[in-house]
Structures are given as C-alpha cells and as structure tokens.
Amino acid sequence: MCHLPPGTSKWNKIEHRLFSAISRNWRGRPLESHEVVIETLQAVTTSTGLSVHAELDTNTYPRGIKIADRDMKALEATGVLTRHDFHGDWNYTIAAKPTATRPRTT
C-alpha cells in the first residue's frame, strides 16, 4: 500500500510505466461506460511485457473509516503490517492471511 502525498506523482513508478501506455491505447476514445473503460485498460500492453488486469468493483464502501493508531501498532507488532523505509507513515505492506474458505484462482 503506497499513499503518495498530493502533488508527488513523480514518485509513482506505475504512473511512469503504465499511464503513457494507457494513453496511447485509449487514443481519445470516448469513455462512455464502465465496460469501455475496462476493455480499454485490459487491451494495454507494453514492449517490455507489462499488461493490465482490470475489473469493475461494484461493491459499496463506507466513507470516513478511521483506523486507530493502536490498531495499526498491533498489526505492526504481529508482523502483518511492515512499514517501508521511504515514508513509512504513508507506505507499508500488509500481508494477507490465507483462509481455508477462500477459493484459489489459477
């Protein structure tokens, strides 16, 4: 998880590698529906083999949820959350915990 501060997209390597390929593929096509957006994204590939997986998430998510500092510290203490060396307050990795009921996809 990387939350880059506003105005710092220059640090986002994905923007540098991917957005230009998306722009070339899009070529000004009107984005009239979610399906058009997904199809446009899925068709993107680069000469180095980078490709895009895109799908529409139709779930509804509540706004304004705050995670308490003590909960973040507990995740850190158990090793589930690892802060990055660069701006660890903004950038961290959360390890997924596998569940027995989650189906595996291939």
PDB file of C-alpha atoms in Angstrom:
ATOM      1  CA  MET A   1       0.000   0.000   0.000  1.00  0.00           C
ATOM      2  CA  CYS A   2       1.553   3.286  -1.013  1.00  0.00           C
ATOM      3  CA  HIS A   3      -0.247   6.534  -0.331  1.00  0.00           C
ATOM      4  CA  LEU A   4       1.740   9.215  -2.079  1.00  0.00           C
ATOM      5  CA  PRO A   5       1.269  12.739  -0.761  1.00  0.00           C
ATOM      6  CA  PRO A   6      -0.631  15.140  -3.041  1.00  0.00           C
ATOM      7  CA  GLY A   7       1.490  16.532  -5.859  1.00  0.00           C
ATOM      8  CA  THR A   8       4.085  13.752  -5.700  1.00  0.00           C
ATOM      9  CA  SER A   9       3.071  11.565  -8.611  1.00  0.00           C
ATOM     10  CA  LYS A  10       6.678  11.903  -9.800  1.00  0.00           C
ATOM     11  CA  TRP A  11       7.493   9.211  -7.201  1.00  0.00           C
ATOM     12  CA  ASN A  12       4.865   6.795  -8.523  1.00  0.00           C
ATOM     13  CA  LYS A  13       6.742   4.364 -10.778  1.00  0.00           C
ATOM     14  CA  ILE A  14       3.475   2.849 -12.014  1.00  0.00           C
ATOM     15  CA  GLU A  15       2.424   6.205 -13.439  1.00  0.00           C
ATOM     16  CA  HIS A  16       5.657   6.446 -15.376  1.00  0.00           C
ATOM     17  CA  ARG A  17       5.476   2.907 -16.770  1.00  0.00           C
ATOM     18  CA  LEU A  18       1.763   2.433 -17.278  1.00  0.00           C
ATOM     19  CA  PHE A  19      -0.151   5.652 -17.834  1.00  0.00           C
ATOM     20  CA  SER A  20       1.648   6.544 -21.043  1.00  0.00           C
ATOM     21  CA  ALA A  21       0.758   3.090 -22.439  1.00  0.00           C
ATOM     22  CA  ILE A  22      -2.864   3.577 -21.372  1.00  0.00           C
ATOM     23  CA  SER A  23      -2.960   6.984 -23.090  1.00  0.00           C
ATOM     24  CA  ARG A  24      -1.557   5.558 -26.343  1.00  0.00           C
ATOM     25  CA  ASN A  25      -4.084   2.723 -26.306  1.00  0.00           C
ATOM     26  CA  TRP A  26      -7.010   4.961 -25.374  1.00  0.00           C
ATOM     27  CA  ARG A  27      -6.374   7.386 -28.283  1.00  0.00           C
ATOM     28  CA  GLY A  28      -9.188   9.713 -27.265  1.00  0.00           C
ATOM     29  CA  ARG A  29     -11.926   7.068 -27.411  1.00  0.00           C
ATOM     30  CA  PRO A  30     -14.968   8.330 -25.503  1.00  0.00           C
ATOM     31  CA  LEU A  31     -15.212   6.546 -22.151  1.00  0.00           C
ATOM     32  CA  GLU A  32     -18.982   6.108 -22.356  1.00  0.00           C
ATOM     33  CA  SER A  33     -19.406   3.229 -19.924  1.00  0.00           C
ATOM     34  CA  HIS A  34     -17.606   1.164 -17.320  1.00  0.00           C
ATOM     35  CA  GLU A  35     -17.300  -1.617 -19.894  1.00  0.00           C
ATOM     36  CA  VAL A  36     -15.461   0.655 -22.333  1.00  0.00           C
ATOM     37  CA  VAL A  37     -13.046   1.720 -19.582  1.00  0.00           C
ATOM     38  CA  ILE A  38     -12.353  -1.904 -18.573  1.00  0.00           C
ATOM     39  CA  GLU A  39     -11.898  -3.032 -22.180  1.00  0.00           C
ATOM     40  CA  THR A  40      -9.560  -0.125 -22.890  1.00  0.00           C
ATOM     41  CA  LEU A  41      -7.447  -0.915 -19.836  1.00  0.00           C
ATOM     42  CA  GLN A  42      -7.359  -4.664 -20.486  1.00  0.00           C
ATOM     43  CA  ALA A  43      -6.055  -4.098 -24.016  1.00  0.00           C
ATOM     44  CA  VAL A  44      -2.929  -2.294 -22.757  1.00  0.00           C
ATOM     45  CA  THR A  45       0.451  -3.979 -23.149  1.00  0.00           C
ATOM     46  CA  THR A  46       3.945  -2.557 -23.342  1.00  0.00           C
ATOM     47  CA  SER A  47       7.013  -3.623 -25.315  1.00  0.00           C
ATOM     48  CA  THR A  48       8.553  -4.889 -22.070  1.00  0.00           C
ATOM     49  CA  GLY A  49       5.635  -7.233 -21.418  1.00  0.00           C
ATOM     50  CA  LEU A  50       3.694  -5.183 -18.883  1.00  0.00           C
ATOM     51  CA  SER A  51      -0.031  -5.852 -19.175  1.00  0.00           C
ATOM     52  CA  VAL A  52      -3.076  -4.631 -17.314  1.00  0.00           C
ATOM     53  CA  HIS A  53      -5.660  -6.618 -15.406  1.00  0.00           C
ATOM     54  CA  ALA A  54      -8.793  -4.558 -14.834  1.00  0.00           C
ATOM     55  CA  GLU A  55     -12.196  -5.414 -13.439  1.00  0.00           C
ATOM     56  CA  LEU A  56     -15.115  -3.382 -12.203  1.00  0.00           C
ATOM     57  CA  ASP A  57     -15.615  -3.393  -8.448  1.00  0.00           C
ATOM     58  CA  THR A  58     -19.320  -2.794  -7.831  1.00  0.00           C
ATOM     59  CA  ASN A  59     -19.100  -3.063  -4.037  1.00  0.00           C
ATOM     60  CA  THR A  60     -20.120  -0.134  -1.879  1.00  0.00           C
ATOM     61  CA  TYR A  61     -17.597   1.002   0.701  1.00  0.00           C
ATOM     62  CA  PRO A  62     -18.300   3.214   3.710  1.00  0.00           C
ATOM     63  CA  ARG A  63     -16.548   6.576   3.806  1.00  0.00           C
ATOM     64  CA  GLY A  64     -14.635   8.152   6.645  1.00  0.00           C
ATOM     65  CA  ILE A  65     -13.436   4.995   8.377  1.00  0.00           C
ATOM     66  CA  LYS A  66     -10.512   5.760  10.665  1.00  0.00           C
ATOM     67  CA  ILE A  67      -8.126   3.081  11.892  1.00  0.00           C
ATOM     68  CA  ALA A  68      -6.902   3.793  15.412  1.00  0.00           C
ATOM     69  CA  ASP A  69      -3.146   4.177  15.928  1.00  0.00           C
ATOM     70  CA  ARG A  70      -3.249   1.343  18.473  1.00  0.00           C
ATOM     71  CA  ASP A  71      -4.756  -0.985  15.846  1.00  0.00           C
ATOM     72  CA  MET A  72      -2.030  -0.083  13.343  1.00  0.00           C
ATOM     73  CA  LYS A  73       0.615  -0.676  16.030  1.00  0.00           C
ATOM     74  CA  ALA A  74      -0.945  -4.074  16.806  1.00  0.00           C
ATOM     75  CA  LEU A  75      -0.750  -5.049  13.120  1.00  0.00           C
ATOM     76  CA  GLU A  76       2.862  -3.902  13.083  1.00  0.00           C
ATOM     77  CA  ALA A  77       3.690  -5.888  16.247  1.00  0.00           C
ATOM     78  CA  THR A  78       2.280  -9.104  14.758  1.00  0.00           C
ATOM     79  CA  GLY A  79       4.211  -8.656  11.520  1.00  0.00           C
ATOM     80  CA  VAL A  80       1.077  -8.263   9.402  1.00  0.00           C
ATOM     81  CA  LEU A  81       1.990  -4.647   8.650  1.00  0.00           C
ATOM     82  CA  THR A  82       5.539  -3.715   7.611  1.00  0.00           C
ATOM     83  CA  ARG A  83       6.389  -0.063   7.084  1.00  0.00           C
ATOM     84  CA  HIS A  84       8.577   0.900   4.121  1.00  0.00           C
ATOM     85  CA  ASP A  85      11.886   2.685   4.683  1.00  0.00           C
ATOM     86  CA  PHE A  86      10.719   5.568   2.486  1.00  0.00           C
ATOM     87  CA  HIS A  87       7.866   7.464   4.180  1.00  0.00           C
ATOM     88  CA  GLY A  88       6.728   4.517   6.304  1.00  0.00           C
ATOM     89  CA  ASP A  89       3.881   6.664   7.613  1.00  0.00           C
ATOM     90  CA  TRP A  90       2.448   6.699   4.080  1.00  0.00           C
ATOM     91  CA  ASN A  91       3.849   3.475   2.597  1.00  0.00           C
ATOM     92  CA  TYR A  92       3.518  -0.009   4.041  1.00  0.00           C
ATOM     93  CA  THR A  93       2.887  -3.628   3.149  1.00  0.00           C
ATOM     94  CA  ILE A  94       0.026  -5.599   4.657  1.00  0.00           C
ATOM     95  CA  ALA A  95       0.497  -9.353   4.460  1.00  0.00           C
ATOM     96  CA  ALA A  96      -2.636 -11.260   3.508  1.00  0.00           C
ATOM     97  CA  LYS A  97      -3.699 -14.002   5.841  1.00  0.00           C
ATOM     98  CA  PRO A  98      -4.877 -17.030   3.825  1.00  0.00           C
ATOM     99  CA  THR A  99      -8.199 -18.527   4.861  1.00  0.00           C
ATOM    100  CA  ALA A 100      -9.344 -22.114   4.425  1.00  0.00           C
ATOM    101  CA  THR A 101     -12.639 -20.989   2.883  1.00  0.00           C
ATOM    102  CA  ARG A 102     -11.169 -18.701   0.212  1.00  0.00           C
ATOM    103  CA  PRO A 103     -11.252 -20.441  -3.196  1.00  0.00           C
ATOM    104  CA  ARG A 104      -7.970 -20.479  -5.096  1.00  0.00           C
ATOM    105  CA  THR A 105      -7.890 -18.986  -8.566  1.00  0.00           C
ATOM    106  CA  THR A 106      -5.492 -20.079 -11.271  1.00  0.00           C
TER     107      THR A 106
END
